[in-house]
Every structure is written in structure tokens, then in C-alpha cells.
Coordinates of C-alpha atoms in Angstrom, one line a residue:
X1 CA 0.0 -0.1 0.0
X2 CA 1.5 3.3 -1.0
X3 CA -0.6 7.0 -0.1
X4 CA 1.4 9.7 -2.4
X5 CA 0.1 13.4 -1.4
X6 CA 1.0 15.7 -3.7
X7 CA -0.8 19.8 -4.2
X8 CA 1.0 21.3 -1.6
X9 CA 3.0 24.8 -1.4
X10 CA 3.2 28.1 -0.9
X11 CA 0.0 31.0 -0.6
X12 CA -1.5 33.8 -0.2
X13 CA -4.2 34.2 2.9
X14 CA -7.6 33.8 1.4
X15 CA -6.0 31.8 -1.7
X16 CA -6.7 27.8 -2.8
X17 CA -4.8 24.4 -3.0
X18 CA -5.8 21.3 -3.8
X19 CA -4.6 18.5 -2.6
X20 CA -4.5 14.6 -3.8
X21 CA -3.4 11.5 -2.4
X22 CA -2.6 8.8 -4.9
X23 CA -2.9 5.1 -3.2
X24 CA -2.1 2.8 -4.5
X25 CA -1.9 -0.8 -3.8
X26 CA -5.1 -2.1 -2.9
X27 CA -9.1 -2.0 -4.1
X28 CA -10.3 1.3 -3.9
X29 CA -13.8 0.0 -3.2
X30 CA -14.3 -0.1 0.5
X31 CA -11.8 2.7 2.7
X32 CA -11.7 5.1 4.5
X33 CA -9.1 8.4 3.8
X34 CA -8.5 10.5 6.0
X35 CA -6.1 14.0 5.8
X36 CA -4.5 15.1 8.8
X37 CA -1.8 18.4 9.3
X38 CA 1.2 18.8 11.9
X39 CA 2.7 22.3 12.7
X40 CA 5.7 22.9 14.0
X41 CA 5.4 22.4 17.7
X42 CA 2.0 21.4 18.0
X43 CA 0.6 17.4 17.9
X44 CA -1.1 15.7 14.2
X45 CA -4.9 16.7 13.5
X46 CA -7.2 15.3 11.8
X47 CA -9.0 17.7 9.2
X48 CA -10.9 15.8 7.0
X49 CA -12.4 12.2 6.3
X50 CA -14.2 10.2 3.4
X51 CA -15.2 6.7 3.8
X52 CA -16.1 4.8 0.5
X53 CA -18.0 2.4 3.1
X54 CA -20.7 4.7 3.6
X55 CA -19.8 7.6 1.6
X56 CA -19.9 10.1 5.1
X57 CA -17.2 12.4 5.5
X58 CA -16.0 14.5 7.9
X59 CA -15.2 17.9 8.4
X60 CA -12.9 19.5 11.7
X61 CA -14.6 23.0 13.0
X62 CA -11.5 25.2 12.2
X63 CA -12.2 23.6 7.9
X64 CA -15.5 23.7 7.2
X65 CA -16.9 25.3 5.3
X66 CA -13.6 26.7 3.6
X67 CA -12.2 22.7 2.7
X68 CA -13.8 20.2 1.1
X69 CA -12.8 16.1 0.1
X70 CA -13.9 13.8 -2.5
X71 CA -12.3 11.1 -4.2
X72 CA -12.1 10.1 -7.5
X73 CA -12.5 5.9 -7.6
X74 CA -11.4 6.1 -11.5
X75 CA -7.8 8.0 -10.6
X76 CA -7.5 6.0 -6.8
X77 CA -7.6 9.5 -5.7
X78 CA -8.6 11.5 -3.0
X79 CA -8.4 15.1 -3.1
X80 CA -9.4 18.3 -0.7
X81 CA -9.6 21.5 -1.6
X82 CA -9.0 24.4 0.1
X83 CA -10.2 27.6 0.2
X84 CA -10.0 31.0 2.1
X85 CA -6.8 29.7 3.5
X86 CA -5.4 31.3 6.2
X87 CA -2.3 31.5 7.8
X88 CA -3.3 29.3 10.8
X89 CA -3.6 26.7 8.2
X90 CA -0.1 26.2 7.5
X91 CA 0.9 22.8 8.8
X92 CA 2.5 19.7 6.8
X93 CA -0.8 17.9 5.6
X94 CA -0.6 14.5 5.3
X95 CA -3.0 11.1 4.1
X96 CA -3.6 8.1 6.1
X97 CA -5.9 5.0 4.7
X98 CA -8.0 3.1 6.9
X99 CA -8.6 -0.1 5.3
X100 CA -8.7 -2.7 8.7
X101 CA -10.6 -0.5 11.0
X102 CA -14.2 1.0 10.7
X103 CA -13.6 2.8 7.0
X104 CA -15.7 4.8 8.5
X105 CA -15.3 8.2 9.6
X106 CA -17.2 9.4 12.7
X107 CA -16.0 12.6 14.7
X108 CA -12.2 12.4 15.9
X109 CA -11.5 9.0 14.5
X110 CA -7.7 8.1 15.7
X111 CA -4.9 8.4 14.3
X112 CA -4.4 4.4 15.2
X113 CA -7.1 3.4 13.6
X114 CA -5.1 3.9 10.3
X115 CA -2.8 2.2 9.2
X116 CA -1.2 3.3 6.1
X117 CA 0.0 6.7 6.2
X118 CA 1.8 9.5 3.1
X119 CA 5.1 11.3 3.7
X120 CA 3.4 14.7 4.1
X121 CA 3.2 17.9 1.8
X122 CA 4.0 21.3 3.1
X123 CA 1.0 24.3 2.7
X124 CA 2.4 28.1 4.1
X125 CA 0.1 30.3 3.8
X126 CA 1.4 33.7 4.3
X127 CA -0.7 36.8 5.8

């Protein structure tokens, strides 16, 4: 199983970025994939999640209304569209796959429920 994030970069406050999580090594029809972020000196926090099992999604309060998660099964890719970016969104963003646990997206899904992680992509929002 491999997850590869891309799409990070430097953007001004108010701008947009779309992150991609390209997945391989598993059948892309029964999973939950989450996006996490980690800022310097802070814990890794859950940002969003999408489940292929029930179509459910989850967003952290800090990103609701600004971020949208989606999946393209034909491309084995999950996207995170980030709009109205703020300096506090600056972090390394990781995607992670739950292939063996619930494969659902309850609020505050624990990190340990994700078995596979990508290497991360840096997002920097300047003020």
C-alpha cells in the first residue's frame, strides 16, 4: 500500500490549494481516507475524512465551510480542496488510509485506526 500526497505549496491568505492523495496497492472500493496536518511544535490533528463504505465525510470545525474532501475512484485519488486559506492552516498535510478498521469517518477518528500514511506535503499560507 502506498499513499502519495501532492499539491502543497506557498499561497497567500485567502487563496486556494488542492491536495491530492494518490493511493495504490489496494482495491479502491472499501476504505476510509483521512487528511491530517501537523504544524511545528503541535500535535498531528485530523482535518477531514471520507469513507467509501457509507459515503460519509468529516471535517474539523476549524476547516468546515472552507475545505472539501472528495474521491475519484477511477484515479484512485482523494482530494482536499482548500479555500479561503489562513496562516493558521500552515502545516505539513498527510493522508492516511483505514483499510482494516471501521472504514468509517466518525468525528475525532483516532490516528491509530489508520494503518497506512503518506509522506506529507507542506502547505504554507502567508499573511
